[in-house]
XYZ file of C-alpha atoms in Angstrom:
556
model
C -3.929 -2.260 39.846
C -0.519 -3.418 38.906
C -2.045 -4.366 35.594
C -3.017 -0.783 34.827
C 0.583 0.378 35.203
C 1.617 -2.234 32.723
C -1.101 -1.108 30.336
C -0.057 2.501 30.871
C 3.470 1.900 30.071
C 2.578 -0.247 26.890
C 0.252 2.506 25.901
C 2.782 5.319 26.413
C 5.289 3.367 24.187
C 2.991 2.654 21.447
C 2.809 -1.119 22.160
C -1.018 -1.055 22.949
C -3.712 1.157 21.441
C -4.998 3.974 23.592
C -8.784 3.270 24.412
C -11.259 4.871 26.634
C -14.155 3.197 28.285
C -16.326 5.895 26.770
C -15.109 8.752 24.578
C -17.052 11.105 27.078
C -14.517 10.257 29.860
C -11.464 11.148 27.517
C -10.927 14.616 29.292
C -10.379 12.729 32.468
C -8.295 9.841 31.243
C -6.490 11.328 28.337
C -3.332 12.317 30.365
C -2.883 8.581 31.401
C -3.605 6.952 28.170
C -6.972 5.806 28.955
C -6.031 4.138 32.279
C -7.103 4.928 35.820
C -4.030 5.749 37.594
C -4.932 8.432 40.272
C -7.692 8.451 42.937
C -8.936 11.808 41.745
C -9.709 10.129 38.273
C -12.105 7.538 40.024
C -13.768 10.506 41.862
C -14.077 12.512 38.630
C -15.532 9.590 36.658
C -18.208 8.995 39.558
C -19.220 12.569 39.347
C -19.479 12.873 35.514
C -20.792 9.392 34.734
C -22.918 8.564 37.814
C -24.006 11.940 39.354
C -22.040 11.529 42.713
C -21.583 14.872 44.636
C -17.865 15.819 45.167
C -18.454 14.816 48.865
C -20.068 11.493 47.842
C -17.297 10.685 45.633
C -14.629 11.021 48.321
C -16.575 9.388 51.260
C -18.435 6.749 49.448
C -15.939 5.829 46.654
C -12.573 6.824 47.343
C -12.163 6.068 51.047
C -14.129 2.694 51.133
C -12.401 1.391 47.700
C -8.875 2.259 49.082
C -9.470 0.592 52.286
C -11.158 -2.470 50.519
C -14.443 -2.068 52.327
C -16.320 -4.152 49.766
C -19.470 -5.015 51.835
C -19.879 -1.174 52.320
C -19.872 -0.595 48.563
C -22.233 -3.484 47.697
C -24.565 -4.002 50.865
C -24.893 -0.781 52.785
C -27.857 1.376 51.925
C -27.163 5.187 51.664
C -29.635 8.256 51.068
C -28.303 10.176 47.780
C -28.921 13.881 47.521
C -29.218 14.036 43.791
C -32.066 11.526 43.017
C -33.289 11.283 46.586
C -32.892 7.469 46.260
C -32.024 5.066 49.162
C -29.631 2.555 47.471
C -26.100 0.877 47.713
C -23.075 2.569 46.303
C -22.812 0.005 43.586
C -26.534 0.529 42.658
C -26.078 4.328 42.476
C -22.976 3.904 40.316
C -24.621 1.757 37.663
C -28.134 3.393 37.823
C -26.485 6.971 37.509
C -24.506 5.929 34.498
C -27.362 4.481 32.780
C -29.508 7.359 33.420
C -26.778 9.564 31.773
C -26.660 7.371 28.632
C -23.713 5.098 29.458
C -23.903 1.530 28.724
C -24.461 -0.738 31.820
C -21.486 -2.910 30.351
C -19.177 -0.022 30.393
C -20.074 1.112 34.064
C -19.732 -2.328 35.177
C -16.372 -2.744 33.537
C -15.097 0.693 35.136
C -16.432 -0.521 38.542
C -14.449 -3.906 38.338
C -11.337 -2.035 37.360
C -11.884 0.411 40.265
C -12.109 -2.387 42.744
C -8.908 -4.110 41.264
C -6.767 -1.038 41.156
C -7.981 0.521 44.634
C -5.195 -0.600 46.880
C -2.587 0.242 44.263
C -3.867 3.805 43.783
C -2.709 6.958 45.162
C -3.800 10.665 44.914
C -2.090 12.741 42.305
C 0.131 14.547 44.581
C 1.368 11.609 46.392
C 2.124 9.902 43.093
C 4.162 12.972 42.018
C 5.976 12.759 45.433
C 6.684 9.116 44.930
C 7.742 9.445 41.367
C 10.376 12.000 42.427
C 11.504 9.682 45.033
C 11.930 6.882 42.768
C 13.847 9.106 40.343
C 16.270 10.257 42.994
C 16.910 6.770 44.273
C 17.335 5.441 40.698
C 19.870 8.198 40.041
C 21.724 7.530 43.196
C 21.985 3.653 42.519
C 23.175 4.369 38.785
C 25.779 6.878 39.838
C 26.732 5.993 43.566
C 25.819 2.108 43.625
C 27.898 1.264 46.739
C 26.719 4.250 48.679
C 23.119 3.504 47.687
C 23.413 -0.031 48.585
C 25.114 0.675 52.037
C 22.192 2.752 52.851
C 19.688 0.262 51.868
C 21.403 -2.391 54.010
C 21.607 -0.062 56.926
C 17.993 0.684 56.679
C 17.453 -3.151 57.254
C 19.859 -3.537 60.136
C 18.618 -6.389 62.339
C 16.247 -7.928 59.810
C 18.532 -10.937 58.694
C 15.863 -12.038 55.943
C 15.899 -8.545 54.207
C 19.789 -8.224 54.590
C 20.282 -11.660 52.983
C 17.813 -10.665 50.120
C 19.591 -7.552 49.231
C 23.197 -8.934 49.819
C 22.243 -11.768 47.317
C 20.851 -9.088 44.841
C 23.771 -6.745 45.014
C 26.470 -9.684 44.553
C 24.705 -10.532 41.299
C 25.277 -7.088 40.166
C 28.866 -7.501 40.904
C 29.180 -5.464 44.283
C 31.195 -7.269 46.903
C 29.809 -7.326 50.432
C 32.782 -7.190 52.848
C 33.130 -8.663 56.256
C 33.569 -6.162 59.203
C 37.034 -4.764 59.630
C 38.307 -3.127 62.739
C 39.976 -0.386 61.072
C 37.633 0.189 58.041
C 33.943 -0.386 59.436
C 31.734 2.251 60.789
C 28.708 1.771 62.653
C 26.487 1.177 59.737
C 27.304 -0.494 56.419
C 29.613 1.787 54.488
C 30.842 2.151 50.902
C 34.478 1.419 50.264
C 36.616 1.329 46.978
C 36.231 -2.466 47.155
C 32.698 -2.855 47.905
C 30.323 -2.368 50.767
C 31.719 -2.941 54.202
C 29.631 -4.618 56.969
C 29.184 -2.305 60.211
C 29.755 -2.933 63.720
C 26.078 -2.378 64.564
C 25.183 -5.565 62.585
C 27.486 -7.838 64.666
C 25.409 -9.845 67.080
C 26.949 -9.094 70.730
C 28.606 -5.833 69.470
C 25.892 -3.172 68.588
C 25.824 0.538 67.980
C 27.135 1.920 71.322
C 30.392 -0.238 71.080
C 30.625 0.385 67.256
C 30.784 4.170 68.038
C 33.266 3.588 70.926
C 35.559 1.764 68.567
C 35.127 4.535 65.965
C 36.021 7.345 68.424
C 39.113 5.567 69.643
C 40.212 5.206 66.064
C 39.808 8.916 65.623
C 41.589 9.669 68.834
C 44.764 7.745 68.416
C 44.588 6.165 64.805
C 44.179 2.577 63.645
C 44.536 -0.312 65.812
C 47.756 -2.334 65.044
C 46.300 -5.703 66.037
C 44.024 -7.247 68.683
C 46.594 -6.669 71.327
C 46.616 -2.896 70.626
C 42.809 -3.014 70.509
C 42.243 -4.666 74.064
C 44.842 -2.352 75.658
C 43.286 0.898 74.256
C 39.608 0.172 74.522
C 37.719 0.423 77.659
C 37.339 -3.305 79.083
C 33.748 -2.343 80.224
C 32.409 -1.863 76.690
C 34.878 -4.183 74.751
C 34.459 -7.143 76.951
C 35.263 -10.664 76.168
C 31.779 -11.288 74.585
C 32.429 -8.274 72.256
C 35.921 -9.196 71.269
C 34.864 -12.883 70.347
C 32.116 -11.615 68.267
C 34.490 -9.281 66.393
C 37.052 -12.211 65.914
C 34.264 -14.518 64.536
C 32.894 -11.879 62.269
C 36.419 -11.573 60.488
C 36.969 -8.052 62.131
C 40.466 -8.821 62.936
C 41.478 -10.848 59.760
C 43.386 -7.892 58.256
C 45.825 -7.765 61.172
C 47.464 -11.244 59.981
C 46.200 -13.313 62.625
C 43.748 -16.173 62.063
C 40.392 -16.474 64.061
C 41.207 -19.620 65.553
C 44.438 -18.267 67.126
C 42.820 -15.006 68.280
C 40.077 -16.960 69.833
C 42.837 -18.861 71.777
C 44.302 -15.712 72.947
C 41.013 -14.539 74.448
C 39.918 -17.841 75.824
C 39.089 -17.296 79.515
C 40.447 -20.900 80.238
C 43.795 -19.635 79.094
C 45.557 -18.282 82.113
C 47.581 -15.957 79.923
C 44.485 -14.498 77.955
C 44.871 -10.909 76.806
C 41.470 -9.945 78.020
C 42.270 -10.497 81.586
C 45.695 -8.978 81.231
C 44.228 -5.640 79.596
C 41.580 -5.446 82.307
C 44.207 -5.697 85.143
C 46.479 -2.979 83.479
C 43.385 -0.611 83.231
C 42.351 -1.141 86.877
C 46.012 -0.340 87.874
C 46.080 2.872 85.823
C 42.573 3.881 87.059
C 44.049 4.022 90.668
C 46.773 6.394 89.511
C 49.562 4.046 90.102
C 52.242 3.280 87.592
C 53.470 -0.200 87.229
C 57.084 -1.397 86.631
C 55.770 -2.545 83.366
C 54.544 0.773 82.386
C 57.544 2.539 83.718
C 60.098 0.609 81.720
C 58.153 -0.908 78.729
C 59.629 1.605 76.519
C 63.274 1.231 77.689
C 65.181 -1.321 75.391
C 66.678 -4.207 77.122
C 65.099 -3.520 80.425
C 63.323 -6.735 80.321
C 59.896 -5.195 80.339
C 59.271 -5.198 76.621
C 55.844 -6.346 75.760
C 56.177 -9.520 73.682
C 53.168 -10.578 71.492
C 52.965 -13.946 69.884
C 53.475 -13.931 65.972
C 50.603 -15.107 63.767
C 50.767 -19.004 63.397
C 48.750 -19.384 60.315
C 46.591 -22.226 62.026
C 42.823 -21.694 61.156
C 39.637 -23.592 61.956
C 38.258 -25.952 59.616
C 36.356 -23.959 56.826
C 33.011 -25.212 58.044
C 33.685 -24.155 61.537
C 34.887 -20.733 60.450
C 31.908 -20.073 58.387
C 29.420 -21.473 60.939
C 30.745 -18.991 63.614
C 30.734 -16.248 61.154
C 27.154 -16.974 60.580
C 26.376 -16.997 64.244
C 27.396 -13.454 64.663
C 26.481 -11.959 61.346
C 23.455 -13.883 60.521
C 24.648 -14.489 56.989
C 27.926 -15.842 55.275
C 29.963 -12.740 54.147
C 33.603 -13.800 53.694
C 32.532 -17.053 51.778
C 29.527 -19.637 51.637
C 29.712 -23.455 52.529
C 28.200 -24.329 49.212
C 30.270 -22.321 46.800
C 32.720 -25.119 46.145
C 29.917 -27.332 45.278
C 28.031 -24.772 43.011
C 28.092 -27.037 39.800
C 26.892 -30.116 41.948
C 23.955 -28.067 43.068
C 23.109 -26.726 39.595
C 22.997 -30.587 38.348
C 20.735 -31.810 41.436
C 18.057 -29.006 41.066
C 15.564 -27.498 38.648
C 15.615 -24.060 40.328
C 17.676 -22.058 42.889
C 15.797 -21.276 45.880
C 15.882 -17.498 45.065
C 13.901 -18.337 41.948
C 10.817 -19.000 44.159
C 10.432 -15.410 44.657
C 10.797 -14.193 41.180
C 7.593 -13.272 39.285
C 6.689 -11.233 36.155
C 3.456 -9.721 34.938
C 1.788 -11.494 32.052
C -1.307 -10.680 29.873
C -3.693 -13.364 29.258
C -5.750 -13.598 26.023
C -8.815 -11.674 27.530
C -6.582 -8.695 28.153
C -6.319 -9.430 32.107
C -2.850 -8.911 33.793
C -1.699 -11.189 36.539
C 1.395 -12.235 38.444
C 3.281 -15.429 37.034
C 5.902 -16.905 39.094
C 9.101 -18.350 37.772
C 8.792 -21.580 39.948
C 5.227 -23.183 39.414
C 3.285 -24.553 42.188
C 1.763 -28.008 42.212
C 4.388 -29.569 40.057
C 6.902 -31.967 41.168
C 10.366 -30.180 41.236
C 13.852 -30.713 42.477
C 15.778 -28.623 44.770
C 19.227 -28.856 46.547
C 21.052 -27.190 49.249
C 22.269 -27.331 52.913
C 20.114 -28.253 55.810
C 20.516 -25.115 58.055
C 17.581 -25.991 60.707
C 15.396 -28.948 61.586
C 12.409 -28.691 63.844
C 11.099 -31.891 64.922
C 6.991 -32.473 65.313
C 4.637 -34.926 66.230
C 1.410 -35.514 64.369
C -1.932 -36.017 66.168
C -1.367 -39.752 65.721
C 1.989 -39.423 67.619
C 4.132 -40.087 64.373
C 7.379 -37.861 64.153
C 7.739 -35.548 61.204
C 10.035 -32.644 60.478
C 10.023 -29.043 59.282
C 13.539 -28.480 57.618
C 15.103 -25.086 56.519
C 16.881 -25.604 53.256
C 19.305 -23.050 51.996
C 21.574 -22.496 49.056
C 23.795 -19.573 48.258
C 20.901 -17.377 47.158
C 18.051 -18.063 49.515
C 16.192 -20.547 51.674
C 12.827 -22.476 51.902
C 11.053 -24.443 54.326
C 10.659 -28.236 53.651
C 7.687 -30.020 55.209
C 8.638 -33.902 55.615
C 5.683 -36.109 56.718
C 6.076 -39.055 58.847
C 6.235 -41.738 56.088
C 9.166 -39.964 54.370
C 10.913 -38.588 57.508
C 11.187 -42.317 58.720
C 13.224 -43.024 55.648
C 15.412 -39.838 55.638
C 15.889 -38.967 59.382
C 19.292 -40.514 59.198
C 20.360 -38.476 56.127
C 19.008 -35.275 57.647
C 21.024 -35.958 61.040
C 24.143 -36.344 58.865
C 27.387 -37.627 60.375
C 27.480 -37.846 64.201
C 30.459 -37.254 66.242
C 31.007 -40.711 68.395
C 32.245 -38.743 71.358
C 29.675 -35.898 71.714
C 26.896 -37.444 69.878
C 26.232 -34.235 68.065
C 26.158 -33.543 64.096
C 29.640 -33.425 62.714
C 29.661 -30.980 59.586
C 27.231 -29.755 57.160
C 24.518 -31.776 55.695
C 23.796 -31.463 52.002
C 20.686 -32.866 50.468
C 18.560 -33.003 47.334
C 14.874 -33.164 47.484
C 11.761 -33.492 45.264
C 8.526 -32.055 46.096
C 5.469 -29.703 45.298
C 5.986 -25.896 46.056
C 2.927 -24.338 48.099
C 2.707 -20.548 48.491
C 0.577 -18.927 51.137
C 0.558 -15.893 53.282
C 2.540 -17.738 55.865
C 5.533 -18.178 53.296
C 6.604 -20.654 50.919
C 7.086 -24.455 51.551
C 7.841 -27.441 49.653
C 5.963 -30.518 50.494
C 8.553 -33.260 50.050
C 8.271 -36.635 48.396
C 11.989 -37.567 48.442
C 14.956 -36.465 50.267
C 18.383 -37.782 49.414
C 22.110 -37.205 50.160
C 23.645 -34.711 47.649
C 26.792 -36.173 46.317
C 29.196 -33.464 46.011
C 32.228 -35.008 44.163
C 31.084 -38.059 42.059
C 34.233 -39.928 41.153
C 32.419 -42.785 39.431
C 31.327 -40.888 36.639
C 34.414 -39.043 35.550
C 33.814 -36.103 33.010
C 36.078 -35.846 29.906
C 35.528 -32.300 28.644
C 35.153 -29.209 30.566
C 33.048 -26.876 28.205
C 33.128 -23.181 28.788
C 30.609 -21.370 26.704
C 30.894 -17.397 26.285
C 29.418 -14.802 24.245
C 31.945 -12.786 22.077
C 31.206 -9.682 24.056
C 32.430 -11.206 27.304
C 35.710 -12.301 25.777
C 38.316 -9.706 27.199
C 41.936 -10.126 27.832
C 41.717 -9.808 31.573
C 38.899 -12.473 31.776
C 41.111 -14.940 29.694
C 43.878 -14.173 31.744
C 41.888 -15.019 35.102
C 40.573 -18.102 33.362
C 44.063 -19.281 32.401
C 45.241 -18.776 35.982
C 42.398 -20.674 37.443
C 42.569 -23.758 35.043
C 46.391 -24.098 35.848
C 45.624 -24.278 39.541
C 43.712 -27.472 38.939
C 45.682 -29.840 36.810
C 44.164 -33.187 35.916
C 43.290 -35.363 32.994
C 40.189 -33.758 31.456
C 40.322 -31.533 28.480
C 38.943 -27.924 28.214
C 36.969 -26.609 25.346
C 35.986 -22.970 25.138
C 33.042 -21.881 22.809
C 32.634 -18.415 21.716
C 29.337 -17.399 20.239
C 29.175 -14.275 17.994
C 26.247 -11.698 17.808
C 25.254 -13.503 14.519
C 25.046 -16.805 16.437
C 28.053 -18.394 14.846
C 30.104 -20.658 17.338
C 34.034 -20.832 17.374
C 35.446 -23.832 19.166
C 38.900 -23.831 20.884
C 40.434 -26.677 22.626
C 42.920 -25.113 25.165
C 46.510 -26.627 25.693
C 45.918 -27.785 29.179
C 44.043 -30.540 31.068
C 42.274 -30.120 34.342
C 40.440 -32.049 37.051
C 36.710 -31.306 35.986
C 35.262 -33.159 38.816
C 36.736 -30.340 41.253
C 33.874 -28.464 42.422
C 36.101 -25.503 43.482
C 37.517 -25.395 39.944
C 34.075 -25.249 38.366
C 32.885 -22.630 40.900
C 35.895 -20.331 40.207
C 35.373 -20.717 36.368
C 31.751 -19.845 36.538
C 32.556 -16.577 38.545
C 35.310 -15.842 36.027
C 33.320 -15.855 32.834
C 30.478 -13.947 34.296
C 26.558 -14.233 34.276
C 26.501 -14.507 30.495
C 28.644 -17.489 30.278
C 27.803 -21.156 31.081
C 29.917 -24.060 32.334
C 29.209 -27.470 31.251
C 30.883 -30.968 31.866
C 30.441 -33.527 29.206
């Protein structure tokens, strides 16, 4: 299966010797370095080694193996034309090989490998077609990365988990994922000079039809100046209040200079002067063919009918509210992430990021077998940290309360299983601060947990043993040195300029030391002529971004 692909690559590159099961099969396996890659090769081996007819090799080997019908292969009795015997497919494979002078152990090993690789194998023509497609998409990704990534994200429109997965991957590769924009977004994800722009169809409450109507109006009369221009030009039937609110919360009007909080006040139905109702009234009057006094004299200076719109006031929601509403309509955080200022605190409180749970590699054991090895092991007590995004309260058969919690960080999420005894201890921590007036949770809940990871067909989950609040800014243990480690290859003038600007923005009492490692391993230490507040999580996050993936930030 996947192990044969690894073996094929190693043999092709001279890292593993080419070996055939039996030299008599070399004419079948020579082009693939002794490995079975194509379905046709299995059929040819069955005919040459075990006396299967062409029809038998297709109906009794290729088809059942591909569909993993193991009982058909080992239990079902068939009549065979060649020797007139009535026996199972397995017996015919082994007996035929022995009759033709092949060792039984060799026939058995080939049989085992056939069963293992079955679900991965394709016929040769399909393999060639897929190879061409892979090369084409690899070429597109290499030379048109933004266009390629926009297409991939569009293909998963509406599948939030997939979108989050690819957005995280593309951000790691340095491609910015931009929020929707009323004048730049298309229906789908689109490539721009600055990154990949979120499409209208991906905004909950907007959809494809409205997105196409917005684009058509842009094509007809040009870009929208602001939200006032938008509601007056767009048909109120399609661009209704729900649509406009979703556009605001997604960030689609951010480029017009108004904050999302101010725009939501302007469209609030409880506001008697809200611009949605005003635009709807104007459109109804125009639909009757009448001309209002406002329309007649609006262009006449000094007539008193000039349309006056409020100027941007710069007052915005609290950061957590802004991002929460953005998440509601986009399904993910795009403009920022609630955890970004606390990246350093998260890194200190965990053994792995949540995205690491999905990471795996193929490894070869001492016997030559290949298997998948995950970066995050199962059954071992590990630490994770992040933000609580959902809590599902349940009751055991004994009537005891427990909880299923979704924990997320900036790169992924995982399900936490919290059984009654622990839930009793940590219920208050999971609930977070409560608004005394509404009784609802106030603000985000950040926790660190320890537990054992379990993988299954239903997904990954952590069986928790401990849940504690995550201390985001620890003032009691003040660091003394902010240590910035970078390889010499990352030491560019622009990067150092960015670093200097960031450090200057967070003055404090703590020293800064830069350590640059050369290719030979020599380390040069420099203490910078500035002091910073090294406990500031925003500073640590910005420095981490500035120095790139090859660098590392420590506080000593």
